[in-house]
Amino acid sequence: MIHDRSQALFQQAKTVIPGGVNSPVRAFKSVGCDPLFIERAAGSRIYDADGQAYIDYVGSWGPMILGHCHPKVVEAIQQAAQLGASYGAPTAKEIQLAEMVCEAYPNIEKVRMVSSGTEATMSAIRLARGCTGRDKILKFDGCYHGHADSLLVKAGSGAATFGVPTSPGVPADFAKYTLTATYNDLDEVKNLVAANKNEIACIILEPIAGNMGCVPPAAGFLEGLRALCDAEGMLMIVDEVMTGFRVAYGGAQQRFGVRGDLVCLGKIIGGGLPVGAFGGKKELMDQLSPVGGIYQAGTLSGNPLAMSAGIATLELLQQEGFYDQIEEKSAYLEAGLKQAATEAPFATCLQRVGGMFCTYFCAGPVTNFSEAAKSDTEAFSRFFRAMLEGGINLAPSQFEAGFMSIAHSRDDLDRTIEAASAAFRSLK
Ligand code: HOZ
């Protein structure tokens, strides 16, 4: 494939944007090639600046479950834009989307809209600290909850990709309030909680870890955390930014039957526009300003374009059989990729929950970050480049999930499996 225009744009971008990108993983730094610059997208495809099409499993890192440019979502955004891009004042659309979220998540009685997943988790943490009067929080090694100071400790996603899980710039005085445990290790969590009795405000987790690839919760892990939070007066914050409306309409909490005290959402609820949300029982949410004293605000919060795109998206997700189709497509791809991987010269392990998946280049199962980190990232990067040259766009990091959309056709999946066979063979 020709990447002349993308390469020229990357050189130009680097002169005015740090690393040429507005979010680190996009720089393709860990996969040994220059990033594609994207010009447009439609359905299951994205098109680069050199005019080449790719079957896309990044889906803007999760939001595009309908595929790109769904006509109903485009129409909703266009109509909203004609009425004004932003007012900084309440609108009926905010209520509509909030009602849809509350209906989908029974543990959310009230929800506040923000502009990104980072804002959602950051605000939920502040609320948890304010409600409990405790400063410490507990997160899991390899889970990523955006880039707020308290949460950028042993983080997954780009932080793991570039080997700086705890970022310079996070004061040690802040980081000391963030305790970290091994994902899926309930005993370790219990020990940490016992050692910090009555000091931990909340446990925050990805109910399916999608920022160290794709790691499902072990049997009993979510239930154990729930019971521990109840026993110890801690809030359980379930970060469903990635999994919400993705692995089921009611997210991972519906799928696994365990409910958090606070829930963070983002990605799909904005239909591709910048959005985040956090919600929970009204006793907790009403401690936020202006009802309570815990402050949280945002100029673009509840933006009418984002609300419109979110409403249109969620309406389409309610269609009968939507998630069955996502499951069916994902299972088909999983089976095909596993078969293709038999041609790899070493062990691989594909993990999937609903429409999110990851292939590790090591023997599995992968249950936590230290196991994910055993994946041969050099082999991943060769596989990634071979897939890209074969017209398949995967996330440019071993530690990110792939995402299925409803727009992926059987033909797209077959082409992907064919490209993967060739890519695995090329690793010999
Ligand atoms: N690291 C985020 C996904 N897990 C987003 C990356 C991006 O948008 O570049």
Short mmCIF file of C-alpha atoms and ligand atoms in Angstrom, two decimals:
data_model
loop_
_atom_site.label_atom_id
_atom_site.label_comp_id
_atom_site.label_asym_id
_atom_site.label_seq_id
_atom_site.Cartn_x
_atom_site.Cartn_y
_atom_site.Cartn_z
CA MET A 1 0.00 0.00 0.00
CA ILE A 2 1.09 3.57 -0.64
CA HIS A 3 1.34 5.82 2.41
CA ASP A 4 2.95 8.93 0.83
CA ARG A 5 0.22 11.38 1.78
CA SER A 6 -0.14 9.99 5.33
CA GLN A 7 3.63 10.19 5.78
CA ALA A 8 3.74 13.79 4.53
CA LEU A 9 0.88 14.76 6.84
CA PHE A 10 2.62 13.06 9.78
CA GLN A 11 5.80 15.08 9.18
CA GLN A 12 3.73 18.26 8.97
CA ALA A 13 1.71 17.34 12.09
CA LYS A 14 4.85 16.77 14.13
CA THR A 15 5.83 20.41 13.64
CA VAL A 16 2.72 21.70 15.43
CA ILE A 17 1.30 18.80 17.48
CA PRO A 18 3.37 16.84 20.06
CA GLY A 19 4.31 13.56 18.38
CA GLY A 20 2.00 14.57 15.52
CA VAL A 21 -1.06 13.19 17.32
CA ASN A 22 -3.68 14.29 19.82
CA SER A 23 -3.64 10.99 21.73
CA PRO A 24 -0.43 8.95 22.10
CA VAL A 25 -1.36 5.47 20.84
CA ARG A 26 -2.41 6.96 17.51
CA ALA A 27 1.24 7.65 16.69
CA PHE A 28 1.78 3.92 15.92
CA LYS A 29 5.07 4.25 17.83
CA SER A 30 4.94 0.75 19.28
CA VAL A 31 4.19 -0.94 15.95
CA GLY A 32 7.14 0.38 13.99
CA CYS A 33 5.46 2.39 11.25
CA ASP A 34 3.92 5.80 10.68
CA PRO A 35 0.23 6.38 11.42
CA LEU A 36 -2.44 6.49 8.76
CA PHE A 37 -4.12 9.85 8.42
CA ILE A 38 -7.82 9.27 7.89
CA GLU A 39 -9.92 11.22 5.45
CA ARG A 40 -13.33 9.61 5.81
CA ALA A 41 -15.17 6.52 6.98
CA ALA A 42 -18.38 4.70 6.09
CA GLY A 43 -19.89 1.50 7.46
CA SER A 44 -17.13 -0.98 8.28
CA ARG A 45 -14.46 0.96 6.35
CA ILE A 46 -12.10 3.81 6.94
CA TYR A 47 -10.25 5.52 4.10
CA ASP A 48 -6.79 6.99 4.47
CA ALA A 49 -5.37 10.16 2.96
CA ASP A 50 -3.90 8.09 0.11
CA GLY A 51 -7.39 6.91 -0.82
CA GLN A 52 -7.05 3.31 0.45
CA ALA A 53 -9.82 1.48 2.27
CA TYR A 54 -9.39 -0.62 5.42
CA ILE A 55 -11.85 -2.86 7.27
CA ASP A 56 -11.90 -1.12 10.61
CA TYR A 57 -11.83 -2.83 14.01
CA VAL A 58 -10.81 0.30 15.94
CA GLY A 59 -14.18 1.97 15.52
CA SER A 60 -12.84 5.17 17.08
CA TRP A 61 -11.73 2.99 20.04
CA GLY A 62 -15.23 1.73 20.70
CA PRO A 63 -18.00 4.21 19.96
CA MET A 64 -18.82 3.17 16.39
CA ILE A 65 -20.89 0.06 17.17
CA LEU A 66 -23.25 1.01 14.32
CA GLY A 67 -20.35 1.37 11.91
CA HIS A 68 -19.22 4.74 10.61
CA CYS A 69 -21.59 7.39 9.31
CA HIS A 70 -24.88 5.66 10.09
CA PRO A 71 -27.43 7.77 8.14
CA LYS A 72 -29.75 8.19 11.15
CA VAL A 73 -26.91 9.42 13.34
CA VAL A 74 -25.63 11.76 10.63
CA GLU A 75 -29.14 13.15 10.18
CA ALA A 76 -29.54 13.69 13.94
CA ILE A 77 -26.24 15.59 14.10
CA GLN A 78 -27.11 17.69 11.04
CA GLN A 79 -30.51 18.62 12.41
CA ALA A 80 -29.04 19.53 15.80
CA ALA A 81 -26.29 21.62 14.18
CA GLN A 82 -28.90 23.72 12.41
CA LEU A 83 -30.32 24.66 15.80
CA GLY A 84 -27.00 25.76 17.29
CA ALA A 85 -23.82 23.92 18.22
CA SER A 86 -23.77 24.77 21.92
CA TYR A 87 -25.73 26.93 24.34
CA GLY A 88 -24.22 26.27 27.75
CA ALA A 89 -27.80 25.92 29.01
CA PRO A 90 -30.08 22.97 29.76
CA THR A 91 -32.00 21.29 26.92
CA ALA A 92 -34.76 18.70 26.54
CA LYS A 93 -32.30 16.41 24.73
CA GLU A 94 -30.19 16.08 27.88
CA ILE A 95 -33.25 14.78 29.73
CA GLN A 96 -34.04 12.34 26.92
CA LEU A 97 -30.55 10.82 26.90
CA ALA A 98 -30.42 10.76 30.73
CA GLU A 99 -33.75 8.89 30.79
CA MET A 100 -32.46 6.37 28.25
CA VAL A 101 -29.34 5.78 30.35
CA CYS A 102 -31.35 5.38 33.58
CA GLU A 103 -33.64 2.92 31.86
CA ALA A 104 -30.75 0.80 30.62
CA TYR A 105 -28.91 0.79 33.98
CA PRO A 106 -31.26 0.21 36.95
CA ASN A 107 -28.57 1.31 39.40
CA ILE A 108 -28.41 4.73 37.72
CA GLU A 109 -31.21 6.92 39.05
CA LYS A 110 -29.51 10.17 38.15
CA VAL A 111 -26.77 10.84 35.64
CA ARG A 112 -24.61 13.80 34.80
CA MET A 113 -23.24 14.32 31.29
CA VAL A 114 -19.64 15.38 30.76
CA SER A 115 -17.46 15.58 27.65
CA SER A 116 -15.15 12.56 27.94
CA GLY A 117 -14.59 9.29 29.77
CA THR A 118 -11.68 10.91 31.62
CA GLU A 119 -14.02 13.54 33.03
CA ALA A 120 -16.56 10.87 33.99
CA THR A 121 -14.11 8.79 36.03
CA MET A 122 -12.38 11.83 37.53
CA SER A 123 -15.74 13.22 38.66
CA ALA A 124 -16.96 9.86 39.98
CA ILE A 125 -13.80 9.56 42.09
CA ARG A 126 -14.32 13.04 43.52
CA LEU A 127 -17.92 12.18 44.31
CA ALA A 128 -16.87 8.94 46.02
CA ARG A 129 -14.26 10.77 48.09
CA GLY A 130 -16.74 13.50 48.98
CA CYS A 131 -19.50 11.05 49.94
CA THR A 132 -17.30 8.77 52.06
CA GLY A 133 -14.95 11.37 53.51
CA ARG A 134 -12.04 9.06 52.61
CA ASP A 135 -9.07 9.93 50.36
CA LYS A 136 -7.66 6.64 49.13
CA ILE A 137 -8.88 4.82 46.06
CA LEU A 138 -8.15 1.34 44.78
CA LYS A 139 -7.64 0.55 41.09
CA PHE A 140 -6.26 -2.41 39.17
CA ASP A 141 -2.89 -2.73 37.48
CA GLY A 142 -3.48 -2.41 33.71
CA CYS A 143 -6.94 -0.88 33.98
CA TYR A 144 -7.18 2.53 32.35
CA HIS A 145 -9.71 5.11 33.48
CA GLY A 146 -8.55 8.15 31.54
CA HIS A 147 -5.67 10.40 32.36
CA ALA A 148 -6.63 12.22 35.58
CA ASP A 149 -3.77 12.34 38.10
CA SER A 150 -5.22 9.87 40.62
CA LEU A 151 -5.92 7.35 37.89
CA LEU A 152 -2.69 7.49 35.92
CA VAL A 153 -1.02 5.03 38.25
CA LYS A 154 -0.16 1.57 36.86
CA ALA A 155 -2.52 2.40 33.99
CA GLY A 156 -3.21 0.37 30.88
CA SER A 157 -3.84 1.61 27.31
CA GLY A 158 -1.22 4.03 25.95
CA ALA A 159 0.53 4.20 29.32
CA ALA A 160 1.16 0.45 29.18
CA THR A 161 1.98 0.61 25.47
CA PHE A 162 4.81 3.07 26.08
CA GLY A 163 6.00 1.55 29.35
CA VAL A 164 5.15 4.56 31.55
CA PRO A 165 2.26 3.15 33.57
CA THR A 166 2.66 5.89 36.16
CA SER A 167 3.20 9.18 34.38
CA PRO A 168 5.83 11.77 35.23
CA GLY A 169 3.88 14.85 36.28
CA VAL A 170 1.66 12.95 38.70
CA PRO A 171 2.89 14.22 42.10
CA ALA A 172 3.93 11.42 44.45
CA ASP A 173 1.69 13.12 47.00
CA PHE A 174 -1.32 12.40 44.74
CA ALA A 175 -0.23 8.92 43.64
CA LYS A 176 0.13 7.78 47.27
CA TYR A 177 -3.66 7.87 47.59
CA THR A 178 -4.03 5.39 44.71
CA LEU A 179 -3.63 1.76 45.76
CA THR A 180 -3.25 -0.84 43.04
CA ALA A 181 -4.09 -4.52 42.99
CA THR A 182 -3.80 -7.35 40.49
CA TYR A 183 -6.90 -7.70 38.30
CA ASN A 184 -8.90 -10.83 39.15
CA ASP A 185 -7.04 -11.31 42.46
CA LEU A 186 -9.72 -10.91 45.12
CA ASP A 187 -7.45 -12.02 47.98
CA GLU A 188 -4.96 -9.28 47.17
CA VAL A 189 -7.78 -6.73 47.22
CA LYS A 190 -9.00 -8.03 50.59
CA ASN A 191 -5.50 -7.74 52.05
CA LEU A 192 -5.09 -4.18 50.75
CA VAL A 193 -8.46 -3.17 52.13
CA ALA A 194 -7.64 -4.72 55.52
CA ALA A 195 -4.33 -2.84 55.58
CA ASN A 196 -6.11 0.44 54.83
CA LYS A 197 -9.24 -0.04 56.92
CA ASN A 198 -11.75 2.84 56.74
CA GLU A 199 -9.43 4.81 54.44
CA ILE A 200 -10.52 3.68 50.97
CA ALA A 201 -13.32 5.66 49.32
CA CYS A 202 -13.87 3.40 46.35
CA ILE A 203 -12.76 0.57 44.16
CA ILE A 204 -12.78 1.54 40.48
CA LEU A 205 -12.55 -1.10 37.79
CA GLU A 206 -13.19 -1.99 34.20
CA PRO A 207 -15.68 -4.88 34.50
CA ILE A 208 -14.01 -6.33 31.40
CA ALA A 209 -10.50 -4.94 31.13
CA GLY A 210 -10.20 -3.50 27.63
CA ASN A 211 -7.06 -1.45 28.09
CA MET A 212 -4.75 -4.43 28.54
CA GLY A 213 -6.26 -6.22 25.54
CA CYS A 214 -9.45 -8.01 26.54
CA VAL A 215 -9.52 -9.61 29.98
CA PRO A 216 -12.84 -10.90 31.32
CA PRO A 217 -13.53 -10.93 35.05
CA ALA A 218 -12.85 -14.30 36.71
CA ALA A 219 -15.83 -16.15 38.15
CA GLY A 220 -16.76 -14.54 41.46
CA PHE A 221 -14.42 -11.54 41.08
CA LEU A 222 -17.11 -8.89 40.53
CA GLU A 223 -19.37 -10.46 43.15
CA GLY A 224 -16.47 -10.53 45.61
CA LEU A 225 -15.69 -6.85 45.04
CA ARG A 226 -19.36 -5.97 45.47
CA ALA A 227 -19.55 -7.81 48.81
CA LEU A 228 -16.29 -6.27 50.00
CA CYS A 229 -17.44 -2.74 49.13
CA ASP A 230 -20.70 -3.32 51.02
CA ALA A 231 -18.91 -4.72 54.06
CA GLU A 232 -16.28 -1.97 54.20
CA GLY A 233 -18.33 1.13 53.32
CA MET A 234 -16.50 1.68 50.01
CA LEU A 235 -18.21 2.63 46.77
CA MET A 236 -17.82 0.38 43.75
CA ILE A 237 -17.24 2.44 40.61
CA VAL A 238 -17.84 0.42 37.47
CA ASP A 239 -16.10 2.06 34.53
CA GLU A 240 -18.26 1.08 31.57
CA VAL A 241 -16.87 3.74 29.24
CA MET A 242 -15.78 0.96 26.90
CA THR A 243 -18.22 -1.84 27.80
CA GLY A 244 -21.40 0.21 28.29
CA PHE A 245 -23.95 -0.41 25.51
CA ARG A 246 -21.18 -2.55 23.95
CA VAL A 247 -21.24 -6.03 25.50
CA ALA A 248 -25.00 -5.72 26.12
CA TYR A 249 -27.40 -2.78 26.06
CA GLY A 250 -27.01 -2.66 29.86
CA GLY A 251 -23.25 -3.22 29.57
CA ALA A 252 -21.10 -5.61 31.56
CA GLN A 253 -23.27 -5.08 34.64
CA GLN A 254 -26.24 -6.58 32.79
CA ARG A 255 -24.08 -9.33 31.36
CA PHE A 256 -22.58 -10.37 34.72
CA GLY A 257 -25.43 -9.35 37.02
CA VAL A 258 -23.28 -7.28 39.39
CA ARG A 259 -24.06 -3.60 39.88
CA GLY A 260 -21.82 -0.73 40.98
CA ASP A 261 -22.70 2.22 43.17
CA LEU A 262 -21.45 4.62 40.52
CA VAL A 263 -21.18 3.93 36.81
CA CYS A 264 -19.04 5.74 34.24
CA LEU A 265 -20.08 5.82 30.61
CA GLY A 266 -18.74 7.37 27.40
CA LYS A 267 -17.90 6.32 23.84
CA ILE A 268 -21.15 4.72 22.48
CA ILE A 269 -23.48 7.13 24.34
CA GLY A 270 -22.07 9.95 22.22
CA GLY A 271 -22.47 8.13 18.90
CA GLY A 272 -18.92 9.23 17.98
CA LEU A 273 -19.13 12.74 19.40
CA PRO A 274 -17.19 13.72 22.54
CA VAL A 275 -19.22 12.63 25.55
CA GLY A 276 -19.00 10.97 28.94
CA ALA A 277 -21.41 10.44 31.82
CA PHE A 278 -21.42 9.23 35.39
CA GLY A 279 -24.42 8.20 37.42
CA GLY A 280 -25.73 6.25 40.36
CA LYS A 281 -28.34 6.25 43.11
CA LYS A 282 -29.90 9.66 43.68
CA GLU A 283 -28.65 9.82 47.29
CA LEU A 284 -25.12 9.83 45.91
CA MET A 285 -25.69 11.95 42.81
CA ASP A 286 -27.57 14.61 44.76
CA GLN A 287 -24.42 15.33 46.70
CA LEU A 288 -23.15 17.05 43.55
CA SER A 289 -23.38 20.82 43.22
CA PRO A 290 -25.81 22.61 42.97
CA VAL A 291 -27.84 20.27 45.26
CA GLY A 292 -24.87 19.25 47.38
CA GLY A 293 -21.41 20.66 47.87
CA ILE A 294 -19.26 18.43 45.65
CA TYR A 295 -18.30 20.55 42.67
CA GLN A 296 -18.29 19.40 39.07
CA ALA A 297 -19.01 21.45 35.92
CA GLY A 298 -18.38 21.80 32.19
CA THR A 299 -19.00 24.35 29.41
CA LEU A 300 -19.74 21.69 26.79
CA SER A 301 -21.43 19.19 29.14
CA GLY A 302 -24.69 17.93 27.61
CA ASN A 303 -23.71 19.41 24.24
CA PRO A 304 -26.77 19.26 21.94
CA LEU A 305 -24.91 17.67 19.02
CA ALA A 306 -23.49 14.94 21.25
CA MET A 307 -26.86 14.36 22.93
CA SER A 308 -28.56 14.04 19.53
CA ALA A 309 -25.97 11.59 18.23
CA GLY A 310 -26.24 9.58 21.46
CA ILE A 311 -30.04 9.41 21.37
CA ALA A 312 -30.06 8.33 17.71
CA THR A 313 -27.44 5.67 18.46
CA LEU A 314 -29.19 4.21 21.49
CA GLU A 315 -32.50 4.10 19.61
CA LEU A 316 -30.87 1.96 16.94
CA LEU A 317 -29.29 -0.32 19.53
CA GLN A 318 -32.76 -1.12 20.87
CA GLN A 319 -33.69 -2.92 17.66
CA GLU A 320 -34.66 -6.54 18.23
CA GLY A 321 -31.69 -8.88 17.93
CA PHE A 322 -29.03 -6.15 17.67
CA TYR A 323 -26.71 -7.68 20.27
CA ASP A 324 -27.34 -11.21 18.98
CA GLN A 325 -26.03 -10.07 15.62
CA ILE A 326 -22.95 -8.47 17.19
CA GLU A 327 -22.36 -11.71 19.12
CA GLU A 328 -22.81 -13.84 16.02
CA LYS A 329 -20.41 -11.75 13.92
CA SER A 330 -17.84 -11.64 16.72
CA ALA A 331 -18.03 -15.40 17.33
CA TYR A 332 -17.57 -16.03 13.59
CA LEU A 333 -14.50 -13.77 13.51
CA GLU A 334 -13.13 -15.37 16.68
CA ALA A 335 -13.43 -18.87 15.22
CA GLY A 336 -11.82 -17.76 11.95
CA LEU A 337 -8.96 -15.94 13.66
CA LYS A 338 -8.29 -18.88 15.96
CA GLN A 339 -8.12 -21.17 12.95
CA ALA A 340 -5.83 -18.71 11.16
CA ALA A 341 -3.61 -18.49 14.24
CA THR A 342 -2.81 -22.21 13.98
CA GLU A 343 -0.47 -21.09 11.17
CA ALA A 344 1.53 -18.88 13.57
CA PRO A 345 4.94 -20.24 14.54
CA PHE A 346 4.20 -19.74 18.26
CA ALA A 347 1.36 -19.77 20.76
CA THR A 348 -1.37 -17.15 20.54
CA CYS A 349 -4.45 -16.58 22.64
CA LEU A 350 -7.62 -14.85 21.47
CA GLN A 351 -9.91 -13.51 24.18
CA ARG A 352 -13.35 -12.07 23.50
CA VAL A 353 -16.43 -10.84 25.30
CA GLY A 354 -19.30 -9.88 22.99
CA GLY A 355 -18.09 -7.37 20.42
CA MET A 356 -14.65 -6.75 21.97
CA PHE A 357 -11.63 -8.97 21.49
CA CYS A 358 -7.84 -9.22 21.51
CA THR A 359 -5.22 -11.65 20.24
CA TYR A 360 -2.22 -12.04 22.54
CA PHE A 361 1.03 -13.44 21.26
CA CYS A 362 1.60 -15.80 24.17
CA ALA A 363 -0.09 -18.82 25.68
CA GLY A 364 -3.23 -17.99 27.58
CA PRO A 365 -5.41 -17.48 29.35
CA VAL A 366 -4.50 -13.89 30.16
CA THR A 367 -6.15 -12.91 33.42
CA ASN A 368 -4.22 -9.81 34.52
CA PHE A 369 -1.70 -7.23 33.36
CA SER A 370 1.49 -9.13 34.18
CA GLU A 371 0.21 -12.01 32.03
CA ALA A 372 -0.79 -9.59 29.24
CA ALA A 373 2.70 -8.10 29.43
CA LYS A 374 4.15 -11.53 28.56
CA SER A 375 2.72 -11.19 25.06
CA ASP A 376 5.44 -10.93 22.40
CA THR A 377 4.85 -7.31 21.39
CA GLU A 378 7.44 -7.56 18.60
CA ALA A 379 5.39 -10.38 17.02
CA PHE A 380 2.23 -8.33 17.56
CA SER A 381 3.76 -5.39 15.77
CA ARG A 382 4.78 -7.52 12.76
CA PHE A 383 1.28 -9.02 12.69
CA PHE A 384 -0.25 -5.54 12.94
CA ARG A 385 1.78 -4.26 9.97
CA ALA A 386 0.96 -7.31 7.87
CA MET A 387 -2.76 -6.86 8.63
CA LEU A 388 -2.59 -3.18 7.72
CA GLU A 389 -0.95 -3.99 4.41
CA GLY A 390 -3.72 -6.56 3.93
CA GLY A 391 -6.34 -3.83 4.36
CA ILE A 392 -7.31 -4.48 7.98
CA ASN A 393 -7.16 -1.72 10.59
CA LEU A 394 -6.47 -3.04 14.11
CA ALA A 395 -5.63 -0.98 17.19
CA PRO A 396 -1.91 -0.15 16.99
CA SER A 397 -1.12 -1.60 20.41
CA GLN A 398 -1.14 -5.05 22.00
CA PHE A 399 -2.91 -3.52 24.98
CA GLU A 400 -6.05 -2.25 23.26
CA ALA A 401 -9.21 -4.18 22.36
CA GLY A 402 -10.66 -4.65 18.88
CA PHE A 403 -14.29 -3.72 18.29
CA MET A 404 -16.99 -5.26 16.09
CA SER A 405 -19.73 -3.18 14.49
CA ILE A 406 -23.10 -4.11 13.08
CA ALA A 407 -21.87 -2.86 9.69
CA HIS A 408 -19.24 -5.60 9.36
CA SER A 409 -20.50 -7.99 6.68
CA ARG A 410 -19.75 -11.71 6.35
CA ASP A 411 -17.53 -10.76 3.42
CA ASP A 412 -15.60 -8.30 5.64
CA LEU A 413 -15.09 -11.02 8.23
CA ASP A 414 -13.94 -13.56 5.64
CA ARG A 415 -11.48 -11.04 4.20
CA THR A 416 -10.19 -10.33 7.69
CA ILE A 417 -9.67 -14.03 8.39
CA GLU A 418 -7.90 -14.45 5.05
CA ALA A 419 -5.62 -11.48 5.79
CA ALA A 420 -4.92 -12.90 9.26
CA SER A 421 -3.94 -16.31 7.80
CA ALA A 422 -1.42 -14.60 5.56
CA ALA A 423 -0.22 -12.36 8.39
CA PHE A 424 0.28 -15.29 10.82
CA ARG A 425 2.09 -17.26 8.09
CA SER A 426 4.37 -14.29 7.44
CA LEU A 427 5.62 -14.48 11.03
CA LYS A 428 7.38 -17.80 10.35
N1 HOZ B 1 -6.30 5.12 24.74
C1 HOZ B 1 -7.68 5.26 24.43
C2 HOZ B 1 -8.30 3.94 24.15
N2 HOZ B 1 -8.16 2.97 25.12
C3 HOZ B 1 -7.95 6.20 23.28
C4 HOZ B 1 -6.90 6.34 22.30
C5 HOZ B 1 -7.14 7.35 21.17
O1 HOZ B 1 -8.24 7.84 20.93
O2 HOZ B 1 -6.18 7.64 20.54
#
